[in-house]
Coordinates of C-alpha atoms and ligand atoms in Angstrom, one line a residue:
M1 CA 76.2 -171.4 59.8
F2 CA 75.6 -170.2 63.3
L3 CA 76.1 -167.3 64.8
G4 CA 78.1 -165.0 67.9
L5 CA 77.2 -162.4 69.0
D6 CA 79.1 -159.4 71.4
S7 CA 77.1 -156.7 73.3
S8 CA 80.6 -154.9 74.4
T9 CA 80.4 -151.8 75.9
Q10 CA 80.1 -149.3 72.8
S11 CA 78.3 -152.0 70.5
L12 CA 77.0 -154.8 69.3
K13 CA 78.3 -157.0 66.9
A14 CA 77.2 -160.7 65.1
L15 CA 79.9 -162.5 63.4
L16 CA 78.0 -165.7 61.1
I17 CA 81.0 -168.7 60.6
D18 CA 80.6 -171.7 58.8
P19 CA 82.6 -174.2 60.3
D20 CA 83.0 -176.8 57.8
K21 CA 84.9 -174.4 55.8
G22 CA 86.9 -172.2 58.8
E23 CA 85.1 -169.7 57.3
I24 CA 83.8 -166.2 58.2
I25 CA 80.3 -165.1 56.2
S26 CA 79.7 -162.2 56.9
S27 CA 79.9 -159.6 60.2
V28 CA 77.1 -156.3 61.1
S29 CA 77.4 -154.3 63.8
V30 CA 75.1 -151.5 65.5
N31 CA 76.8 -148.6 67.0
F32 CA 75.5 -147.4 70.9
T33 CA 76.3 -144.2 70.1
S34 CA 76.0 -143.5 67.1
D35 CA 73.2 -145.5 65.7
F36 CA 70.8 -144.6 68.7
P37 CA 71.6 -140.7 69.9
E38 CA 68.3 -140.9 71.1
F39 CA 68.9 -143.5 74.2
N40 CA 71.5 -140.6 75.8
C41 CA 74.1 -143.2 75.9
P42 CA 77.3 -141.5 74.8
N43 CA 80.5 -144.5 74.3
G44 CA 77.3 -146.4 76.5
V45 CA 77.2 -144.6 79.3
L46 CA 74.1 -142.5 80.9
V47 CA 75.1 -139.3 81.4
N48 CA 76.4 -139.1 85.0
E49 CA 77.2 -136.0 87.4
D50 CA 79.3 -138.1 89.5
P51 CA 82.1 -139.6 87.8
L52 CA 81.5 -142.6 89.7
V53 CA 78.6 -143.2 89.1
N54 CA 78.6 -145.7 86.0
H55 CA 75.1 -146.7 84.6
S56 CA 73.5 -147.9 80.9
D57 CA 70.1 -148.0 79.4
P58 CA 69.0 -152.0 79.0
L59 CA 66.6 -151.1 77.1
L60 CA 69.6 -149.4 74.5
W61 CA 70.8 -153.1 74.3
V62 CA 66.8 -154.9 73.1
A63 CA 67.4 -151.8 70.6
A64 CA 70.9 -152.8 69.6
M65 CA 69.4 -156.7 68.9
D66 CA 66.5 -155.4 66.8
L67 CA 68.2 -153.2 64.5
L68 CA 71.4 -155.8 63.9
F69 CA 68.8 -158.6 63.1
E70 CA 67.4 -156.2 61.1
R71 CA 71.2 -155.0 59.5
L72 CA 72.0 -159.3 58.8
K73 CA 68.8 -159.3 57.3
A74 CA 69.5 -156.9 55.4
T75 CA 73.1 -158.9 54.3
G76 CA 70.5 -160.7 51.5
I77 CA 72.5 -163.5 53.9
D78 CA 69.6 -166.7 53.7
L79 CA 69.6 -166.3 57.6
S80 CA 67.1 -170.0 57.9
K81 CA 70.5 -171.9 57.6
V82 CA 71.7 -170.8 61.1
R83 CA 71.9 -173.9 63.3
G84 CA 72.8 -172.7 66.8
I85 CA 73.6 -168.8 68.4
S86 CA 75.6 -167.6 71.5
G87 CA 77.1 -164.2 72.7
C88 CA 78.4 -162.8 75.3
G89 CA 78.5 -159.0 77.2
Q90 CA 80.6 -156.5 78.7
Q91 CA 80.8 -158.3 82.1
H92 CA 80.1 -157.3 85.3
G93 CA 76.6 -155.4 84.2
S94 CA 73.2 -155.8 85.7
V95 CA 69.8 -156.2 84.3
Y96 CA 66.7 -156.8 86.8
V97 CA 63.5 -158.0 85.4
N98 CA 60.4 -158.6 87.6
S99 CA 58.1 -161.2 88.1
R100 CA 55.8 -159.5 84.6
F101 CA 59.7 -160.8 81.6
E102 CA 59.1 -164.1 81.7
G103 CA 55.4 -163.7 80.2
I104 CA 56.3 -160.4 78.2
L105 CA 59.3 -162.4 76.5
A106 CA 57.3 -165.2 76.1
S107 CA 54.5 -163.0 74.1
L108 CA 56.8 -161.0 72.0
D109 CA 54.8 -159.2 69.6
G110 CA 56.6 -159.2 65.7
K111 CA 54.6 -156.2 64.8
S112 CA 55.0 -154.3 67.8
V113 CA 58.3 -152.4 69.5
L114 CA 60.4 -154.5 70.8
T115 CA 61.6 -152.2 73.9
D116 CA 57.9 -151.0 74.3
Q117 CA 57.3 -155.1 75.2
V118 CA 60.6 -155.4 77.1
K119 CA 60.0 -151.8 78.5
D120 CA 57.4 -153.1 81.8
G121 CA 59.5 -155.7 82.5
L122 CA 62.4 -154.1 84.3
S123 CA 62.4 -153.8 88.3
R124 CA 65.0 -151.0 87.5
L125 CA 65.3 -148.6 84.0
T126 CA 68.5 -148.0 84.4
S127 CA 72.0 -151.0 84.6
P128 CA 75.1 -150.6 86.3
V129 CA 77.6 -151.4 84.0
W130 CA 81.9 -152.5 84.9
L131 CA 82.9 -148.9 84.1
D132 CA 80.8 -148.4 88.0
S133 CA 82.8 -147.5 90.7
S134 CA 80.8 -145.9 93.6
T135 CA 80.7 -148.8 95.4
G136 CA 83.6 -148.3 98.0
S137 CA 81.6 -149.2 100.6
E138 CA 79.8 -151.5 99.8
C139 CA 82.8 -153.4 99.0
E140 CA 84.6 -152.5 102.7
Y141 CA 81.0 -154.3 104.3
L142 CA 81.8 -157.5 101.6
S143 CA 85.3 -157.5 102.2
D144 CA 84.2 -157.4 106.6
K145 CA 81.8 -159.6 106.3
I146 CA 83.3 -162.6 104.7
G147 CA 87.0 -162.0 105.0
D148 CA 89.6 -163.3 102.8
R149 CA 86.8 -166.1 101.8
L150 CA 85.5 -163.9 99.3
Q151 CA 88.7 -164.2 97.6
T152 CA 89.7 -167.4 97.6
D153 CA 85.9 -169.0 97.1
T154 CA 85.5 -166.4 94.8
G155 CA 88.3 -165.5 92.6
S156 CA 88.3 -162.1 93.2
P157 CA 88.4 -159.8 96.7
A158 CA 85.8 -157.4 96.8
I159 CA 86.1 -155.6 93.6
E160 CA 83.8 -152.3 93.4
R161 CA 82.7 -153.0 89.4
F162 CA 81.9 -156.3 90.2
T163 CA 77.8 -157.2 90.2
G164 CA 77.7 -158.7 94.4
A165 CA 78.8 -155.1 95.6
Q166 CA 76.6 -153.3 92.8
I167 CA 73.2 -155.5 93.6
N168 CA 73.9 -154.0 98.0
K169 CA 74.4 -150.9 96.7
F170 CA 70.5 -151.0 94.8
Y171 CA 69.2 -153.1 98.0
N172 CA 70.9 -150.2 100.3
E173 CA 69.4 -147.7 98.2
N174 CA 66.4 -148.9 96.5
K175 CA 64.5 -151.7 98.6
A176 CA 60.8 -151.6 96.8
Q177 CA 62.5 -151.7 93.5
Y178 CA 65.0 -154.5 93.9
E179 CA 61.3 -156.8 96.0
D180 CA 60.3 -156.2 93.1
T181 CA 62.8 -157.7 91.4
A182 CA 62.5 -161.8 90.6
V183 CA 65.2 -162.2 88.5
V184 CA 68.8 -160.7 88.1
H185 CA 70.9 -160.6 84.7
L186 CA 74.1 -160.0 84.0
V187 CA 74.4 -158.4 80.6
S188 CA 75.1 -161.8 78.2
S189 CA 72.4 -163.8 80.5
F190 CA 69.5 -160.4 80.0
L191 CA 70.1 -160.7 76.0
A192 CA 70.5 -164.6 75.6
S193 CA 66.8 -164.1 77.9
L194 CA 65.4 -162.1 74.7
L195 CA 66.5 -164.6 71.9
C196 CA 65.2 -167.5 73.2
G197 CA 61.9 -166.1 75.1
E198 CA 62.3 -167.3 78.5
N199 CA 64.7 -166.1 81.8
C200 CA 68.6 -168.3 80.5
P201 CA 70.7 -168.7 84.2
I202 CA 74.2 -167.3 84.0
D203 CA 76.9 -169.4 82.9
F204 CA 80.6 -170.0 85.2
G205 CA 82.4 -168.4 83.0
D206 CA 80.7 -164.4 83.5
G207 CA 78.9 -165.6 86.8
A208 CA 82.9 -165.2 87.9
G209 CA 82.2 -161.5 88.0
M210 CA 79.8 -161.6 90.6
N211 CA 82.5 -162.0 93.9
L212 CA 79.4 -164.7 94.3
L213 CA 79.7 -167.9 92.3
N214 CA 81.8 -169.9 94.9
L215 CA 84.0 -171.3 91.4
K216 CA 84.4 -174.8 94.3
S217 CA 81.2 -176.2 93.9
N218 CA 80.9 -173.8 90.6
S219 CA 77.4 -172.4 92.2
W220 CA 75.8 -169.2 93.4
D221 CA 78.3 -168.7 97.4
Q222 CA 74.1 -169.0 100.6
E223 CA 76.6 -167.6 102.8
I224 CA 77.5 -164.1 100.3
A225 CA 74.0 -163.8 98.6
D226 CA 72.3 -163.6 102.6
V227 CA 74.6 -160.5 102.8
L228 CA 74.2 -158.8 100.0
A229 CA 70.7 -158.5 99.8
P230 CA 67.9 -161.2 101.7
E231 CA 66.3 -163.0 99.4
L232 CA 69.0 -163.0 96.8
I233 CA 70.2 -166.7 95.8
N234 CA 66.6 -167.0 95.1
K235 CA 66.6 -164.5 92.3
L236 CA 69.6 -166.1 90.1
L237 CA 68.8 -169.2 88.4
P238 CA 70.6 -171.5 89.1
A239 CA 74.9 -171.1 87.1
V240 CA 75.5 -173.7 84.7
P241 CA 78.6 -174.2 82.5
S242 CA 79.4 -172.5 79.3
T243 CA 78.6 -175.0 76.5
Q244 CA 75.3 -175.7 77.9
V245 CA 71.9 -174.9 75.1
V246 CA 69.9 -173.0 77.3
G247 CA 67.1 -172.9 75.2
K248 CA 65.5 -171.9 72.1
L249 CA 65.2 -168.8 69.2
C250 CA 61.7 -167.3 69.9
D251 CA 59.2 -167.0 67.1
Y252 CA 59.4 -163.2 67.6
F253 CA 62.8 -162.9 64.9
T254 CA 61.8 -165.3 62.6
K255 CA 60.6 -162.0 60.8
Y256 CA 63.9 -161.5 59.9
G257 CA 64.8 -164.8 58.3
L258 CA 65.4 -166.7 61.1
A259 CA 63.7 -170.5 61.8
A260 CA 62.1 -170.7 65.3
G261 CA 63.9 -173.0 67.4
V262 CA 67.8 -172.8 67.0
P263 CA 69.5 -173.8 69.8
V264 CA 70.7 -171.1 71.8
V265 CA 73.9 -172.4 73.4
A266 CA 74.9 -170.4 77.1
W267 CA 75.7 -167.0 77.0
T268 CA 79.4 -165.8 78.7
G269 CA 81.3 -162.9 79.4
D270 CA 83.4 -160.5 77.0
N271 CA 86.5 -161.6 78.0
P272 CA 85.9 -165.3 78.5
S273 CA 83.9 -165.6 74.7
S274 CA 87.1 -164.5 73.4
L275 CA 89.6 -166.5 75.0
V276 CA 87.7 -168.7 73.2
G277 CA 88.0 -166.8 70.3
M278 CA 91.5 -166.0 69.8
G279 CA 92.5 -170.1 70.2
A280 CA 93.8 -169.5 73.7
Q281 CA 91.2 -171.2 75.8
E282 CA 94.2 -174.1 76.3
P283 CA 96.9 -173.0 78.6
G284 CA 99.9 -171.8 76.5
A285 CA 99.2 -168.3 75.0
V286 CA 98.1 -165.0 76.8
V287 CA 95.5 -162.4 75.7
I288 CA 95.6 -158.7 75.4
S289 CA 92.5 -157.6 74.2
L290 CA 92.3 -153.3 73.1
G291 CA 88.9 -152.1 73.4
T292 CA 87.3 -149.9 75.7
S293 CA 89.3 -151.7 78.6
D294 CA 92.5 -153.2 77.5
T295 CA 92.5 -156.2 79.6
F296 CA 94.8 -159.9 79.7
F297 CA 93.6 -162.9 80.3
A298 CA 94.7 -166.7 79.5
A299 CA 93.8 -170.0 80.2
M300 CA 94.6 -171.0 83.6
K301 CA 96.7 -173.7 84.3
N302 CA 96.8 -173.7 88.6
F303 CA 93.8 -171.7 89.9
T304 CA 95.8 -168.9 92.0
T305 CA 94.5 -165.8 93.2
D306 CA 96.0 -161.7 92.2
P307 CA 97.8 -161.0 96.2
N308 CA 97.8 -157.0 95.2
G309 CA 93.8 -158.0 94.7
C310 CA 93.9 -156.4 91.4
G311 CA 93.6 -159.6 89.2
H312 CA 90.5 -161.7 88.3
V313 CA 89.9 -165.7 88.4
F314 CA 86.9 -166.7 85.6
G315 CA 85.2 -169.7 84.3
N316 CA 86.7 -170.0 81.0
P317 CA 84.0 -171.2 78.5
A318 CA 86.0 -174.5 77.7
G319 CA 86.4 -175.8 81.6
G320 CA 88.8 -175.1 84.4
C321 CA 89.9 -171.4 85.0
M322 CA 91.1 -168.4 83.2
S323 CA 92.6 -165.4 84.9
L324 CA 92.1 -161.4 84.2
I325 CA 93.7 -158.5 84.1
C326 CA 91.2 -155.5 83.9
F327 CA 93.0 -151.7 82.0
K328 CA 90.5 -149.2 82.8
N329 CA 92.0 -146.4 81.1
G330 CA 91.9 -148.5 77.4
S331 CA 91.2 -147.0 74.8
L332 CA 89.3 -143.9 75.5
A333 CA 92.9 -143.0 77.1
R334 CA 94.6 -143.8 74.3
E335 CA 91.9 -141.5 72.6
K336 CA 91.9 -138.8 74.9
V337 CA 95.9 -137.9 73.9
K338 CA 95.1 -138.3 70.4
D339 CA 92.8 -135.7 70.9
Q340 CA 94.9 -133.5 72.6
Y341 CA 97.2 -133.5 69.4
E342 CA 94.8 -133.2 67.0
V343 CA 96.1 -136.1 65.7
D344 CA 94.7 -139.2 63.3
W345 CA 94.9 -143.3 64.1
D346 CA 97.7 -143.0 62.0
F347 CA 99.3 -141.3 63.1
F348 CA 99.4 -142.2 66.6
G349 CA 100.4 -146.1 65.6
G350 CA 103.1 -144.5 63.0
K351 CA 104.9 -142.2 62.3
A352 CA 105.0 -141.2 66.7
L353 CA 106.1 -143.9 67.0
D354 CA 108.9 -144.7 64.8
D355 CA 110.0 -141.5 65.2
T356 CA 110.5 -142.2 68.9
E357 CA 112.4 -144.3 71.0
P358 CA 111.7 -146.8 72.7
G359 CA 111.8 -146.3 76.2
N360 CA 111.3 -142.8 74.9
G361 CA 114.1 -141.6 77.3
F362 CA 112.6 -142.8 81.0
N363 CA 109.4 -139.7 79.8
F364 CA 106.7 -142.4 81.3
M365 CA 102.8 -141.3 82.8
H366 CA 100.5 -142.6 84.6
P367 CA 97.5 -142.6 82.3
Y368 CA 94.4 -142.4 84.9
F369 CA 92.7 -140.0 82.7
E370 CA 89.8 -141.7 83.7
S371 CA 89.8 -144.1 88.0
E372 CA 91.6 -146.7 87.2
V373 CA 90.9 -150.3 88.8
T374 CA 94.3 -151.8 87.7
P375 CA 96.1 -150.4 90.8
L376 CA 93.2 -149.1 91.8
V377 CA 93.4 -145.2 92.0
N378 CA 89.8 -144.1 92.5
E379 CA 90.3 -140.5 91.4
A380 CA 91.3 -139.8 87.3
G381 CA 94.9 -137.9 87.2
V382 CA 97.3 -138.3 84.7
K383 CA 101.2 -138.0 86.3
Y384 CA 103.9 -137.4 84.6
F385 CA 107.3 -138.9 85.0
G386 CA 110.5 -137.7 83.1
S387 CA 112.5 -135.1 82.6
T388 CA 111.0 -131.2 82.9
E389 CA 110.4 -130.4 79.7
F390 CA 108.2 -133.6 79.7
C391 CA 106.1 -132.8 82.6
S392 CA 105.7 -129.6 82.7
G393 CA 103.6 -130.4 78.8
K394 CA 106.4 -128.6 76.1
A395 CA 107.7 -132.6 74.8
S396 CA 106.3 -133.4 71.6
A397 CA 103.3 -134.5 70.9
C398 CA 104.8 -137.8 69.8
E399 CA 106.7 -138.1 72.9
Y400 CA 103.6 -138.2 74.9
I401 CA 101.5 -140.5 72.4
R402 CA 104.7 -143.3 73.1
A403 CA 104.1 -142.6 76.6
V404 CA 100.7 -143.4 76.8
V405 CA 100.9 -145.7 75.4
E406 CA 104.6 -147.5 76.9
S407 CA 102.6 -146.7 80.3
Q408 CA 99.6 -149.1 79.6
F409 CA 102.7 -151.9 78.8
V410 CA 104.4 -151.3 81.3
S411 CA 102.4 -151.5 84.0
M412 CA 100.4 -154.9 82.6
M413 CA 103.6 -156.1 82.7
L414 CA 103.7 -154.9 86.4
H415 CA 99.9 -156.1 87.0
S416 CA 100.3 -159.4 85.1
Q417 CA 103.5 -160.8 87.1
W418 CA 101.0 -162.2 90.3
I419 CA 99.6 -165.7 87.1
G420 CA 103.2 -167.2 87.6
E421 CA 103.9 -168.9 83.9
T422 CA 106.3 -167.8 82.0
V423 CA 104.7 -165.4 78.8
N424 CA 106.2 -167.0 75.4
K425 CA 103.2 -166.0 73.2
I426 CA 100.5 -162.7 72.8
R427 CA 98.1 -162.8 71.1
V428 CA 96.0 -159.6 70.3
T429 CA 93.1 -158.7 70.2
G430 CA 90.3 -155.6 69.9
G431 CA 89.9 -152.2 67.8
A432 CA 93.6 -151.1 68.2
S433 CA 95.6 -154.2 68.2
S434 CA 95.4 -153.8 64.3
S435 CA 98.1 -150.4 64.4
D436 CA 101.3 -152.3 63.8
G437 CA 103.0 -149.6 66.1
I438 CA 100.9 -150.5 69.2
C439 CA 101.5 -154.0 68.8
Q440 CA 105.5 -153.1 68.0
I441 CA 105.5 -151.9 72.2
I442 CA 104.0 -155.0 73.4
A443 CA 106.3 -157.5 71.7
D444 CA 109.6 -154.8 72.9
V445 CA 107.7 -154.5 76.0
F446 CA 107.1 -158.2 77.3
Q447 CA 109.7 -159.5 74.7
C448 CA 107.5 -161.9 73.4
P449 CA 106.4 -162.3 69.8
V450 CA 102.6 -160.9 69.8
E451 CA 100.6 -163.3 67.0
R452 CA 97.2 -162.0 64.9
I453 CA 94.2 -163.7 63.2
N454 CA 92.5 -163.1 60.6
T455 CA 89.3 -160.8 62.5
T456 CA 89.4 -157.8 65.8
D457 CA 85.5 -159.6 66.5
S458 CA 87.3 -162.4 68.8
A459 CA 84.8 -162.0 71.6
A460 CA 81.8 -161.8 69.1
L461 CA 84.3 -164.6 66.8
G462 CA 84.6 -167.3 70.0
G463 CA 80.2 -167.2 70.4
A464 CA 79.8 -167.9 66.9
M465 CA 82.6 -171.1 67.9
R466 CA 80.4 -171.5 71.1
A467 CA 77.4 -172.5 69.5
T468 CA 78.8 -174.6 67.0
Q469 CA 78.9 -176.8 70.6
A470 CA 74.6 -177.1 70.1
A471 CA 75.7 -179.4 66.6
G472 CA 77.8 -181.8 67.7
Y473 CA 81.2 -179.8 66.6
N474 CA 84.4 -180.4 68.6
L475 CA 84.8 -177.2 70.2
S476 CA 89.0 -177.2 69.9
K477 CA 88.5 -178.9 66.4
V478 CA 86.2 -175.8 64.7
V479 CA 88.7 -173.4 67.2
R480 CA 92.0 -174.3 65.3
K481 CA 90.3 -173.7 61.7
F482 CA 89.5 -170.3 62.6
T483 CA 92.7 -168.8 64.5
E484 CA 95.4 -169.9 63.5
A485 CA 98.0 -166.9 62.7
S486 CA 97.7 -163.8 60.1
D487 CA 100.3 -162.6 60.7
V488 CA 103.8 -162.0 63.9
I489 CA 105.6 -159.0 65.5
H490 CA 108.7 -160.4 67.4
P491 CA 111.1 -158.5 69.9
R492 CA 113.1 -157.2 69.6
K493 CA 115.7 -157.5 71.9
E494 CA 117.9 -154.8 71.9
Y495 CA 115.3 -153.1 74.2
A496 CA 114.6 -155.4 76.2
D497 CA 117.3 -153.7 78.7
V498 CA 115.6 -149.9 78.4
Y499 CA 112.5 -151.5 79.0
E500 CA 113.2 -154.0 82.0
A501 CA 114.6 -150.2 83.4
L502 CA 111.6 -148.5 82.9
L503 CA 110.1 -151.2 83.9
E504 CA 110.9 -150.8 87.8
K505 CA 111.2 -146.6 87.1
Y506 CA 107.5 -147.3 87.0
A507 CA 106.6 -149.8 89.6
A508 CA 108.3 -147.3 92.4
S509 CA 106.4 -144.1 90.8
E510 CA 103.8 -146.3 91.2
A511 CA 104.5 -147.9 94.8
E512 CA 104.5 -143.9 95.9
R513 CA 101.5 -142.4 94.2
L514 CA 99.7 -145.4 96.1
I515 CA 101.0 -144.9 100.1
Ligands
XUL1 C1 86.2 -157.4 83.2 C2 85.2 -156.0 82.7 C3 86.1 -155.1 81.3 C4 84.4 -155.7 80.8 C5 84.3 -154.6 79.8 O1 86.3 -157.4 84.1 O2 85.2 -155.6 83.7 O3 87.2 -155.8 80.4 O4 84.0 -157.1 80.9 O5 84.5 -155.2 77.9

């Protein structure tokens, strides 16, 4: 058996697989809001009066690991049969640990509370996460200092949620804590470290979301690091390929029935992990992941960057690179509309879409219930376009529901054109991908077939499949076993024109907003 973990924005999940049979044996999860109210992190984020500041509590992730393993043990499955572990974390979030951290991890006591032990190893009590967009001035500074090379070498221009700008802000605001920091981790490498009982390195996949990894040499960029903070280069362990075994499971976790010494393969970001989990690690299919953020990503044939500066290039855990475009207003925006009209998800993805026409009579919205990263819109603000009735809030609930979903995917179509490849096949994952209505809209907007696989937990599945590499399995073969399409939603050709026209109108409205 192999174990894959996914520490996403709002939950921690585990998936156990049998790669020989191609079977998912079990899956368990922990929800940060409902399982841990004492951490005051609703939806995984600490409450802050500044909407641009979004941090989480790294001890919440530690506590979640403990509970997750407890739940795994409670399934009654013989965990001593686990032969490899890997996982992934929400991207960009950073964890700062001091020089005592490694010693603490090396002597974790199975009888004491895990969070109490790890706490003293943190040099910063909170972790900025990907939802944070409070680093505008740090991004300006980084762009000024490095220039165009920043995007061509790291795959992205200066991005507010990326770890580089976040580290620069931490250094500027909290020099003493910065100096006390021995190692800067991403969520992924932090949790791998916890499993291994020692500091584990960041992989190329997740490392590329920092504005710090030079993708031409796959090593930390000394000049950028020096610009961000003194000694930063010495606080980063050398980045490693995502296939590398980074350590062995430490004794602490044996209390849950796992064997000490199980190899741990480098953790990566949730999106790179999902690329593998969806069987899209080789060029051919695009993945749309509908989670807290909506993301669009694909394995890249040729290295290219987004001229508009919204899209990114990350490392592909199977080698080479991947493109990624992230929309912050994903499931939470859909949820806002659902709650506003007091309907349930069945109505949202069912009757509401059945009772309205594709194109929605060209009534659409900029669904920025939160500030947005694609395109960059720093102040939340939903704007409505179309008929007077629709714009004045007097249309039916169903029309607003169709509008939010269509607008999200038309915007995705618009902002994904830089990848320069025709989209012939889309694979969808994440919670909302179970909705037939939403998938039909994606198929119609992109005019290409939309496939689902057997699980929506593709990030955890990617982790479990990558873990098999520790035991010498061939990743492509394992991936093929788990990622057969379970069903296909076909595009309806008769709506191609209406969505082409909607795309034009949407693009014009956005150009006007961004002037
Ligand atoms: C990607 C991004 C998010 C997070 C959370 O750039 O910021 O998708 O990885 O899932």
